[in-house]
Every structure is written in structure tokens, then in C-alpha cells.
CSV table of C-alpha atoms in Angstrom, one decimal:
chain,number,residue,atom,x,y,z
D,1,MET,CA,59.9,3.9,2.2
D,2,THR,CA,56.5,2.5,1.3
D,3,ILE,CA,54.7,1.9,4.6
D,4,SER,CA,56.3,1.8,8.0
D,5,ARG,CA,55.3,1.4,11.6
D,6,ARG,CA,55.1,5.1,12.0
D,7,THR,CA,51.7,5.1,10.2
D,8,LEU,CA,50.0,3.7,13.2
D,9,LEU,CA,50.5,7.0,15.0
D,10,GLY,CA,48.4,8.9,12.4
D,11,ALA,CA,44.7,9.0,11.9
D,12,GLY,CA,43.2,5.6,11.3
D,13,ALA,CA,42.2,4.6,7.8
D,14,GLY,CA,38.6,4.2,7.0
D,15,LEU,CA,37.1,0.7,7.2
D,16,GLY,CA,34.9,-0.9,4.7
D,17,ALA,CA,34.8,-3.3,1.8
D,18,GLY,CA,38.2,-3.5,0.2
D,19,MET,CA,40.8,-5.4,-1.6
D,20,LEU,CA,40.8,-9.1,-0.9
D,21,SER,CA,43.3,-10.3,-3.4
D,22,ALA,CA,46.3,-12.0,-1.9
D,23,CYS,CA,49.4,-9.9,-2.5
D,24,GLY,CA,53.0,-10.8,-2.0
D,25,SER,CA,52.5,-14.0,-0.1
D,26,ASN,CA,55.4,-16.0,1.3
D,27,THR,CA,55.3,-19.2,3.3
D,28,GLY,CA,57.1,-20.4,6.4
D,29,ARG,CA,56.7,-24.1,7.1
D,30,GLY,CA,57.1,-25.7,10.5
D,31,SER,CA,58.8,-29.0,10.7
D,32,GLY,CA,56.3,-30.7,12.9
D,33,GLY,CA,52.6,-30.2,12.9
D,34,SER,CA,49.5,-30.6,15.1
D,35,GLY,CA,47.6,-32.9,12.8
D,36,GLY,CA,48.6,-30.8,9.8
D,37,VAL,CA,47.0,-27.6,11.0
D,38,ARG,CA,47.7,-24.7,8.7
D,39,LEU,CA,47.5,-21.1,9.8
D,40,ALA,CA,47.4,-18.0,7.7
D,41,GLN,CA,49.2,-15.0,9.2
D,42,TRP,CA,48.9,-11.5,7.7
D,43,TYR,CA,51.3,-8.5,8.2
D,44,HIS,CA,51.1,-5.0,6.6
D,45,GLN,CA,54.0,-4.1,4.3
D,46,TYR,CA,56.8,-2.7,6.4
D,47,GLY,CA,59.3,-0.3,4.7
D,48,GLU,CA,62.2,-1.5,6.8
D,49,PRO,CA,64.5,-3.9,5.0
D,50,GLY,CA,64.7,-7.4,6.6
D,51,THR,CA,61.3,-7.3,8.4
D,52,GLU,CA,59.6,-9.6,5.9
D,53,GLN,CA,62.4,-12.2,6.1
D,54,ALA,CA,62.3,-12.0,9.9
D,55,VAL,CA,58.6,-12.7,10.2
D,56,GLU,CA,59.0,-15.6,7.8
D,57,ARG,CA,61.8,-16.9,9.9
D,58,TYR,CA,59.7,-16.7,13.1
D,59,ALA,CA,56.9,-18.6,11.4
D,60,ALA,CA,59.2,-21.3,10.1
D,61,ALA,CA,60.5,-22.0,13.6
D,62,TYR,CA,57.1,-22.9,14.9
D,63,GLY,CA,56.7,-26.7,15.2
D,64,LYS,CA,53.0,-27.1,16.1
D,65,ALA,CA,51.4,-25.9,12.8
D,66,HIS,CA,52.2,-24.9,9.3
D,67,VAL,CA,52.2,-21.1,9.3
D,68,THR,CA,51.8,-19.2,6.0
D,69,VAL,CA,52.9,-15.6,6.1
D,70,GLN,CA,51.2,-13.1,3.8
D,71,TRP,CA,52.9,-9.7,3.3
D,72,ARG,CA,50.2,-7.4,2.2
D,73,PRO,CA,50.8,-4.0,0.4
D,74,GLY,CA,48.1,-1.4,0.0
D,75,ASN,CA,45.4,-0.3,2.4
D,76,TYR,CA,46.0,-2.9,5.0
D,77,ASP,CA,43.4,-1.8,7.5
D,78,GLN,CA,40.7,-1.9,4.7
D,79,GLN,CA,41.9,-5.3,3.6
D,80,THR,CA,41.7,-6.8,7.0
D,81,ALA,CA,38.4,-5.2,7.9
D,82,ALA,CA,36.8,-6.7,4.8
D,83,ALA,CA,38.5,-10.1,5.2
D,84,LEU,CA,37.2,-10.5,8.8
D,85,LEU,CA,33.7,-10.7,7.3
D,86,THR,CA,34.6,-13.7,5.2
D,87,ASP,CA,35.7,-17.3,5.6
D,88,SER,CA,38.8,-16.6,3.5
D,89,GLY,CA,40.6,-14.2,5.8
D,90,PRO,CA,43.6,-14.8,8.0
D,91,ASP,CA,43.7,-16.9,11.2
D,92,VAL,CA,46.2,-14.6,12.8
D,93,PHE,CA,46.7,-11.0,11.7
D,94,GLU,CA,48.6,-7.9,12.6
D,95,VAL,CA,46.3,-4.9,13.3
D,96,ASN,CA,46.4,-1.3,14.4
D,97,GLY,CA,43.6,-2.1,16.8
D,98,PRO,CA,41.4,-4.1,16.7
D,99,SER,CA,38.8,-1.4,16.3
D,100,LEU,CA,35.8,-1.0,18.5
D,101,ASP,CA,33.5,-2.1,15.7
D,102,GLN,CA,35.5,-5.3,15.2
D,103,ILE,CA,35.4,-6.1,18.9
D,104,GLN,CA,31.7,-5.3,19.4
D,105,GLY,CA,30.9,-7.2,16.2
D,106,GLY,CA,32.5,-10.4,17.5
D,107,GLN,CA,35.0,-10.5,14.7
D,108,VAL,CA,38.1,-11.0,16.9
D,109,GLU,CA,38.9,-13.5,19.6
D,110,ASP,CA,39.3,-12.8,23.3
D,111,LEU,CA,43.1,-13.3,24.0
D,112,THR,CA,43.1,-12.3,27.7
D,113,ALA,CA,44.2,-15.8,28.9
D,114,LEU,CA,47.3,-15.6,26.8
D,115,LEU,CA,48.7,-12.9,29.1
D,116,ASP,CA,48.2,-14.8,32.3
D,117,GLY,CA,51.1,-14.0,34.6
D,118,VAL,CA,52.7,-11.4,32.3
D,119,ARG,CA,49.9,-8.8,31.7
D,120,ASP,CA,51.6,-6.3,33.9
D,121,ASP,CA,54.8,-6.5,31.9
D,122,PHE,CA,53.1,-5.0,28.8
D,123,ASN,CA,53.3,-1.2,28.5
D,124,PRO,CA,49.8,-0.2,29.9
D,125,ALA,CA,49.5,2.7,27.5
D,126,VAL,CA,49.5,0.5,24.4
D,127,LEU,CA,47.6,-2.4,26.0
D,128,ALA,CA,44.7,-0.2,27.0
D,129,PRO,CA,43.4,0.5,23.5
D,130,LYS,CA,43.4,-3.3,22.8
D,131,THR,CA,41.3,-3.9,25.9
D,132,TYR,CA,37.5,-3.7,26.1
D,133,ARG,CA,35.5,-4.3,29.3
D,134,GLY,CA,38.5,-6.0,30.8
D,135,LYS,CA,39.2,-8.4,28.0
D,136,VAL,CA,42.3,-8.2,25.7
D,137,TYR,CA,41.7,-8.5,22.0
D,138,GLY,CA,45.2,-7.8,20.6
D,139,ILE,CA,48.7,-8.6,21.9
D,140,PRO,CA,51.0,-5.5,21.4
D,141,GLN,CA,54.1,-6.2,19.3
D,142,THR,CA,56.3,-3.1,19.3
D,143,ILE,CA,55.9,0.5,20.4
D,144,ASP,CA,56.4,3.6,18.3
D,145,MET,CA,56.4,7.0,19.9
D,146,GLN,CA,56.9,10.6,19.1
D,147,MET,CA,59.1,13.2,20.8
D,148,LEU,CA,60.7,16.6,20.5
D,149,TYR,CA,64.2,16.8,19.1
D,150,TYR,CA,66.4,19.9,19.6
D,151,ARG,CA,69.8,21.1,18.5
D,152,ARG,CA,71.9,21.7,21.6
D,153,SER,CA,74.3,24.1,19.9
D,154,MET,CA,71.5,26.3,18.6
D,155,LEU,CA,69.8,26.6,21.9
D,156,ARG,CA,73.1,27.2,23.7
D,157,ASP,CA,74.1,30.0,21.2
D,158,ALA,CA,70.7,31.7,21.7
D,159,GLY,CA,70.8,31.4,25.5
D,160,VAL,CA,67.7,29.2,25.5
D,161,ARG,CA,67.2,26.2,27.8
D,162,ALA,CA,65.4,23.1,26.6
D,163,PRO,CA,61.7,23.8,27.2
D,164,ARG,CA,60.0,22.0,30.1
D,165,THR,CA,56.6,23.8,29.7
D,166,LEU,CA,54.5,24.8,26.8
D,167,ASP,CA,55.0,28.5,27.6
D,168,GLU,CA,58.8,27.9,27.5
D,169,LEU,CA,58.4,26.1,24.1
D,170,VAL,CA,56.5,29.1,22.7
D,171,ALA,CA,59.1,31.5,24.0
D,172,ALA,CA,62.0,29.4,22.9
D,173,ALA,CA,60.6,29.0,19.4
D,174,ARG,CA,60.2,32.7,19.1
D,175,THR,CA,63.8,33.4,20.3
D,176,LEU,CA,65.3,30.8,18.1
D,177,THR,CA,63.6,32.1,14.9
D,178,SER,CA,65.7,34.2,12.6
D,179,SER,CA,65.8,35.1,8.9
D,180,LYS,CA,67.4,31.7,8.1
D,181,VAL,CA,66.1,29.3,10.8
D,182,LYS,CA,62.7,28.7,12.3
D,183,GLY,CA,62.4,27.8,16.0
D,184,LEU,CA,60.1,24.8,15.7
D,185,PHE,CA,58.9,22.3,13.1
D,186,LEU,CA,55.6,20.5,13.9
D,187,GLY,CA,54.8,19.5,10.3
D,188,ASN,CA,53.9,21.4,7.2
D,189,ASP,CA,50.4,22.0,8.5
D,190,GLY,CA,51.6,23.7,11.7
D,191,GLY,CA,51.1,20.6,13.8
D,192,ALA,CA,47.4,20.0,13.4
D,193,GLY,CA,47.8,16.6,11.8
D,194,VAL,CA,50.5,15.1,14.0
D,195,LEU,CA,49.8,16.5,17.5
D,196,GLY,CA,46.2,15.3,17.8
D,197,GLY,CA,45.3,14.9,21.5
D,198,THR,CA,48.9,15.3,22.8
D,199,PRO,CA,48.4,18.9,23.9
D,200,LEU,CA,45.3,17.9,25.8
D,201,TYR,CA,47.3,15.2,27.7
D,202,ALA,CA,50.0,17.8,28.4
D,203,ALA,CA,47.3,20.0,30.1
D,204,GLY,CA,46.3,17.1,32.3
D,205,LEU,CA,43.3,16.2,30.3
D,206,SER,CA,42.5,13.4,27.8
D,207,LEU,CA,40.5,12.6,24.7
D,208,VAL,CA,38.2,10.2,26.6
D,209,THR,CA,37.8,9.8,30.3
D,210,ASP,CA,37.9,6.5,32.1
D,211,ASP,CA,34.1,6.5,32.4
D,212,GLY,CA,33.7,7.1,28.6
D,213,LYS,CA,33.0,10.8,28.4
D,214,ALA,CA,34.8,13.6,26.4
D,215,GLY,CA,37.9,14.3,28.4
D,216,PHE,CA,38.5,17.9,27.3
D,217,ASP,CA,35.3,19.7,28.4
D,218,ASP,CA,37.5,22.0,30.5
D,219,PRO,CA,38.8,25.6,30.2
D,220,ALA,CA,42.3,24.3,30.3
D,221,ALA,CA,41.8,22.7,26.9
D,222,ALA,CA,41.1,26.0,25.2
D,223,ARG,CA,44.0,27.7,26.9
D,224,THR,CA,46.4,25.1,25.8
D,225,LEU,CA,45.3,24.9,22.2
D,226,GLY,CA,45.3,28.6,22.0
D,227,LYS,CA,49.1,28.5,22.6
D,228,LEU,CA,49.5,26.4,19.5
D,229,HIS,CA,48.0,29.2,17.5
D,230,ARG,CA,50.5,31.6,19.2
D,231,LEU,CA,53.3,29.6,17.7
D,232,TYR,CA,51.7,29.9,14.2
D,233,ALA,CA,50.9,33.6,14.6
D,234,ASP,CA,54.5,34.4,15.8
D,235,LYS,CA,55.8,32.9,12.6
D,236,SER,CA,58.0,30.6,14.8
D,237,LEU,CA,56.9,27.5,12.9
D,238,LEU,CA,58.7,26.1,9.9
D,239,LEU,CA,56.1,25.6,7.1
D,240,GLY,CA,56.6,24.1,3.6
D,241,ALA,CA,59.7,22.0,4.5
D,242,PRO,CA,61.0,19.6,1.8
D,243,ALA,CA,59.9,16.6,3.9
D,244,ASP,CA,57.2,16.4,6.6
D,245,TRP,CA,57.5,15.9,10.4
D,246,SER,CA,58.2,12.1,10.2
D,247,ASP,CA,61.5,12.8,8.4
D,248,PRO,CA,64.2,14.5,10.5
D,249,SER,CA,65.8,16.3,7.5
D,250,ALA,CA,64.6,19.8,8.6
D,251,LEU,CA,66.5,19.5,11.9
D,252,LEU,CA,69.5,17.9,10.2
D,253,GLN,CA,69.8,20.6,7.5
D,254,GLY,CA,69.5,23.4,10.1
D,255,LEU,CA,66.2,24.6,8.9
D,256,THR,CA,64.8,24.5,12.4
D,257,ALA,CA,66.2,24.4,15.9
D,258,MET,CA,63.6,22.0,17.3
D,259,GLN,CA,61.5,19.4,15.5
D,260,TRP,CA,58.7,17.0,16.5
D,261,SER,CA,59.4,13.6,15.0
D,262,GLY,CA,59.4,9.9,15.9
D,263,LEU,CA,61.7,7.4,17.6
D,264,TRP,CA,62.4,5.9,14.2
D,265,ALA,CA,64.4,9.0,13.3
D,266,LEU,CA,66.9,8.6,16.3
D,267,PRO,CA,69.6,6.5,14.6
D,268,GLN,CA,69.8,9.0,11.7
D,269,VAL,CA,69.8,12.0,13.9
D,270,GLN,CA,72.5,10.4,16.1
D,271,LYS,CA,74.6,9.5,13.1
D,272,GLU,CA,74.6,13.0,11.6
D,273,LEU,CA,74.5,15.2,14.7
D,274,GLY,CA,76.5,13.1,17.2
D,275,ASP,CA,76.0,14.7,20.6
D,276,ASP,CA,74.5,17.9,19.3
D,277,PHE,CA,70.9,17.0,20.0
D,278,GLY,CA,68.6,16.2,22.8
D,279,VAL,CA,65.1,14.8,23.1
D,280,LEU,CA,62.1,15.8,25.2
D,281,PRO,CA,58.4,14.8,25.7
D,282,PHE,CA,55.8,17.3,24.7
D,283,PRO,CA,56.0,19.8,27.5
D,284,ALA,CA,53.4,20.2,30.3
D,285,ASP,CA,51.0,23.1,30.4
D,286,GLY,CA,49.2,24.5,33.4
D,287,PRO,CA,49.1,23.6,37.0
D,288,ALA,CA,47.6,20.2,36.3
D,289,GLY,CA,49.8,19.6,33.3
D,290,ARG,CA,52.2,16.7,32.7
D,291,PRO,CA,54.7,15.8,29.9
D,292,ALA,CA,52.9,13.9,27.1
D,293,VAL,CA,54.2,11.3,24.7
D,294,PRO,CA,52.0,9.7,22.0
D,295,VAL,CA,52.6,6.0,21.6
D,296,GLY,CA,51.0,3.3,19.4
D,297,ALA,CA,51.5,-0.4,18.7
D,298,TYR,CA,50.5,-2.8,16.1
D,299,GLY,CA,49.2,-6.0,17.7
D,300,ALA,CA,48.5,-9.6,16.9
D,301,ALA,CA,44.9,-10.7,16.8
D,302,VAL,CA,42.9,-13.8,16.0
D,303,SER,CA,39.9,-13.9,13.6
D,304,ALA,CA,36.7,-15.2,15.1
D,305,ARG,CA,36.0,-16.9,11.7
D,306,SER,CA,39.2,-18.9,11.9
D,307,ARG,CA,38.6,-22.7,11.7
D,308,HIS,CA,41.6,-23.2,14.0
D,309,LYS,CA,41.0,-20.6,16.7
D,310,GLU,CA,42.7,-22.4,19.6
D,311,ALA,CA,45.7,-23.3,17.4
D,312,ALA,CA,45.9,-19.7,16.3
D,313,LYS,CA,45.9,-18.5,19.9
D,314,GLU,CA,48.6,-20.9,20.8
D,315,TYR,CA,50.8,-19.6,18.0
D,316,VAL,CA,50.2,-16.0,19.1
D,317,LYS,CA,51.1,-16.8,22.6
D,318,TRP,CA,54.3,-18.6,21.4
D,319,LEU,CA,55.4,-15.7,19.3
D,320,TRP,CA,54.3,-12.6,21.1
D,321,VAL,CA,54.4,-13.7,24.7
D,322,GLU,CA,57.0,-16.5,25.0
D,323,ARG,CA,59.5,-15.8,22.3
D,324,THR,CA,61.1,-12.8,23.9
D,325,ASP,CA,64.3,-12.9,21.8
D,326,ASP,CA,62.2,-12.7,18.6
D,327,GLN,CA,60.2,-9.8,20.1
D,328,GLU,CA,63.4,-7.9,20.8
D,329,ASP,CA,64.7,-8.7,17.3
D,330,PHE,CA,61.5,-7.5,15.7
D,331,ALA,CA,61.6,-4.2,17.6
D,332,LEU,CA,65.3,-3.4,17.1
D,333,GLY,CA,66.7,-5.5,14.3
D,334,TYR,CA,64.9,-3.8,11.5
D,335,GLY,CA,64.4,-0.1,12.3
D,336,PHE,CA,64.2,1.4,15.8
D,337,HIS,CA,61.3,0.7,18.0
D,338,ILE,CA,60.6,-0.2,21.7
D,339,PRO,CA,59.5,-3.7,22.7
D,340,ALA,CA,56.0,-3.8,24.1
D,341,ARG,CA,57.2,-5.7,27.1
D,342,ILE,CA,58.6,-3.3,29.8
D,343,SER,CA,61.2,-5.9,30.9
D,344,LEU,CA,62.5,-6.2,27.3
D,345,ALA,CA,62.7,-2.5,26.8
D,346,ARG,CA,64.8,-2.2,29.9
D,347,ARG,CA,67.2,-4.9,29.0
D,348,ALA,CA,67.7,-4.1,25.3
D,349,GLY,CA,71.3,-3.0,24.7
D,350,LYS,CA,70.4,-0.4,22.1
D,351,LEU,CA,68.0,1.3,24.5
D,352,LYS,CA,70.1,1.5,27.6
D,353,SER,CA,71.8,4.8,27.2
D,354,GLY,CA,71.6,8.3,25.8
D,355,ALA,CA,68.6,9.6,23.9
D,356,ALA,CA,67.3,6.1,23.4
D,357,ALA,CA,67.1,5.5,27.2
D,358,ASP,CA,65.3,8.8,27.5
D,359,ALA,CA,62.8,7.8,24.9
D,360,VAL,CA,62.0,4.5,26.7
D,361,ARG,CA,61.6,6.5,29.9
D,362,PHE,CA,59.3,9.0,28.2
D,363,ALA,CA,57.1,6.2,26.7
D,364,THR,CA,56.9,4.3,30.0
D,365,GLU,CA,56.2,7.3,32.3
D,366,HIS,CA,54.3,9.7,30.0
D,367,GLY,CA,52.9,7.5,27.2
D,368,HIS,CA,49.3,7.9,26.0
D,369,ALA,CA,47.6,6.1,23.1
D,370,GLN,CA,44.5,6.9,21.1
D,371,PRO,CA,41.6,5.4,23.2
D,372,LEU,CA,39.6,2.5,21.8
D,373,LEU,CA,36.4,4.6,22.2
D,374,TRP,CA,37.9,7.4,20.1
D,375,THR,CA,36.2,6.7,16.8
D,376,PRO,CA,37.0,8.0,13.3
D,377,ALA,CA,34.0,10.4,13.6
D,378,ALA,CA,35.3,11.8,16.8
D,379,GLN,CA,38.8,12.1,15.3
D,380,ALA,CA,37.6,14.0,12.3
D,381,ALA,CA,35.6,16.5,14.4
D,382,TYR,CA,38.5,17.2,16.7
D,383,GLN,CA,41.1,17.3,13.9
D,384,ASP,CA,39.1,19.8,11.8
D,385,ALA,CA,38.7,22.1,14.9
D,386,LEU,CA,42.4,21.8,15.8
D,387,SER,CA,43.4,22.9,12.3
D,388,ARG,CA,41.1,25.9,12.4
D,389,ILE,CA,42.4,26.9,15.9
D,390,ILE,CA,46.1,26.6,14.9
D,391,LYS,CA,46.0,28.1,11.3
D,392,ASP,CA,43.0,30.3,11.2
D,393,GLY,CA,43.0,31.6,14.8
D,394,ALA,CA,39.5,30.4,15.4
D,395,SER,CA,38.2,30.7,19.0
D,396,PRO,CA,39.4,27.6,20.9
D,397,GLU,CA,36.4,27.9,23.3
D,398,GLY,CA,33.9,28.0,20.4
D,399,GLU,CA,35.6,25.2,18.4
D,400,LEU,CA,35.9,22.9,21.5
D,401,ARG,CA,32.2,23.4,22.4
D,402,GLY,CA,31.2,22.1,19.1
D,403,VAL,CA,33.7,19.2,19.3
D,404,VAL,CA,32.5,18.2,22.8
D,405,ARG,CA,28.9,18.0,21.5
D,406,LYS,CA,29.9,15.8,18.6
D,407,VAL,CA,32.2,13.6,20.6
D,408,SER,CA,29.7,13.2,23.4
D,409,ALA,CA,27.1,12.1,20.9
D,410,GLU,CA,29.5,9.6,19.3
D,411,LEU,CA,30.5,8.2,22.7
D,412,GLU,CA,26.9,7.8,23.6
D,413,ARG,CA,26.3,5.9,20.4
D,414,VAL,CA,29.1,3.4,20.9
D,415,ARG,CA,28.2,2.8,24.5
D,416,HIS,CA,24.8,1.6,23.3
D,417,THR,CA,26.1,-0.6,20.5
D,418,SER,CA,25.8,-4.3,21.3
């Protein structure tokens, strides 16, 4: 697989001047036309077979404009960031964002009106990072999410129940660890890369508060992150697996009893393990804790430099608001994802039972996405500290004090950016 939707749940790529050469372009032509209007639509390169043909088919069905689909390999975020500064970029484009800089810089159009009457039907966790000062700048397409997989038989044989709290997870991982099997796999780095802010949300905190401040300036944050080091120190974590956390092979091969991975892995896990697995959100920690599920969504946006902004908005509304059958097809026809619309997620046949239904419930009830105000600089500071806490046993209190200072300064900076 080259690039897949799961990449949006990792750290964002750096933005800057980048590659502008058109790569892998394909065209879908509408049969009608509003005065011959032509729209260029960009997608990042999906690794799931059939996705490219599907988006070409959607574009070809649109009768009010000629829509040209460009399938763009490489560093897509960098490509779009550079293209938005020129007159040769796309009219409509898929984006893991838009970013705060793009919104504040006036590079993307306000799409709030497109959601009139249906805004409440979009999963609020993924709509929030595409919203700035009450205005929506991207229409979520599909949701990806992460969760904890576990082997039922391994837990049953060890007399361990599926963990509902972080303390239970730490204890279960220790009990399940033997000379041949590790209790838990959070990635080959011990979880520093993939977990991000999820443990903070599990403690009842957040990365950024509703009023734009660091959301983890609280003793509970240090207590929770310290427990992640306990997993590492207990040697309960699988490290050095043949494939990293996004691939379920460690669980399937019996290298670990529990593994953190994504919804995309569910069909493979179900095929190979049958009923011998279950799924859980990241478990709650502390008296104010709550289960936590990281979610993310690529969205459709409109460039402010488009010569056909209103036509582009009309097309986005047609495809990502009105065409619910296409939205369900895009989510579940080529890979395994959750439609961004709550009503579609509830009605989709593939998501109505078993672990898939559990995943939809987790994402709806416990989902959290990386906040719009959480900038790359804030992410880097937090990520570095988390790695030192987990792997090196650095003081959680000391590390978090430094991160709070850096993040607070960064949030102050973006609040004063015009």
C-alpha cells in the first residue's frame, strides 16, 4: 500500500513550497455544463484498489460542470499548500484540514452555507477541526479511527477481563506477557508516535481547551502518562515487530494478546480470527476519565483562488452533502471507513453488527480529533516529551511543564494572527 486514509491520523506533514507538477491526472466529463465551466478536483493517492475509479465515476456523473480529477502521488499536503498560493491550483481539493494557516490566510472558501439543515448530521468530532470562529472550511468525507483489538482466547486462558480502565490495561498487559507473547503492542516505539493526545482525553483532559488554552496543565496528565512508562518498564510491550501498529499482523500471528490499530484492519482481523477478538476504546483513567477514540477525516475544500468559486461550492455540496449513496460507497466500497454523516453510519449494512457496530459507537460517543489550533510546533513539543516519558522514564511532571510553556506560547501566537 502506498498512501492510505490512515495517514491522516498521524502527525501532519510540514507545509511549504513543494511539487506542483501534475501527476497521474484523469478526467471525468459531465454530459451537460453550466456554460462550459471546468473544475479541477484533487485527491491524494489512496492505496485502496478501486478508489481512483470511484472518484472519477462520481465526477463524470455531475451534469453542471466538467470536472477533471487529478490523482496526486507524493507529499500531497505539501503540494496543495504550495498550489493554493498560485492561480494554477485546484478548484476543489481533498485536504487533511484545512490548516489554521490556510484559513487565516484566506486561502480557502467558507463552506458553512453548504451544510444548512444537515450540519448536526456530521460527526461533531471531525467537523470541529474544520471549523474556525463558527465557519466551516472543509466538508468531512469519511472517518478513520483507532481502537484496541484483543484476542478473546488469550485473555480467557489467562483469566483476564477486557480492560475498561488504564490501570486494568497495565495489569492485563503484565499478566498476558510470557516468554513467547507480549501483552500489548502500541507500535515499535512503545506508543509515543501513535497515541498522541489520546491518553490525555482518557484522563478527562484535552490538547486544547474550548477557550484556546493548553488543556493538559493538570496533575492528572502526568499521572496518566506515567502509566504508559509503566507498560514500557514492565516489558509488557511488544517492540521490534515485523510491521508497525497500523498492520494487525502482530495480533494475527500471536505475537501479542492486545494491539492498538485502526478500523481499516477490521476486515482482515475478522477474516483470520473469526469470533476470537474484541475491540475497545482507549480505556479511561482517573475519576474524571472517559474512554477515548482518536478520529480523523479528510475533507473537501474550495480554493479561494478558484475562478469558479460558486460552481466549485455547488459541486462540493452535490457530492459531499446531497449524494449520500456515493458517500457510503466511498467509505465502505474501497476499504473500511465510517461515513462522516451520523445517519449514514447508522444505516450502513457493513457497520450494523459486531465489532464494526462497536467501532461506530466508539467514534460517535468517544471520538476526539486533533484540534485546529494544535499546530505542528505544538505537536513536535508534545511528541518529543511523550517519547522521553515512555521510553526514557523522564519525569512526566517536568516534561509537561516544559510542553505547557511551549504550547501556551504557540496558542498565544496563533490567536493574534490575522
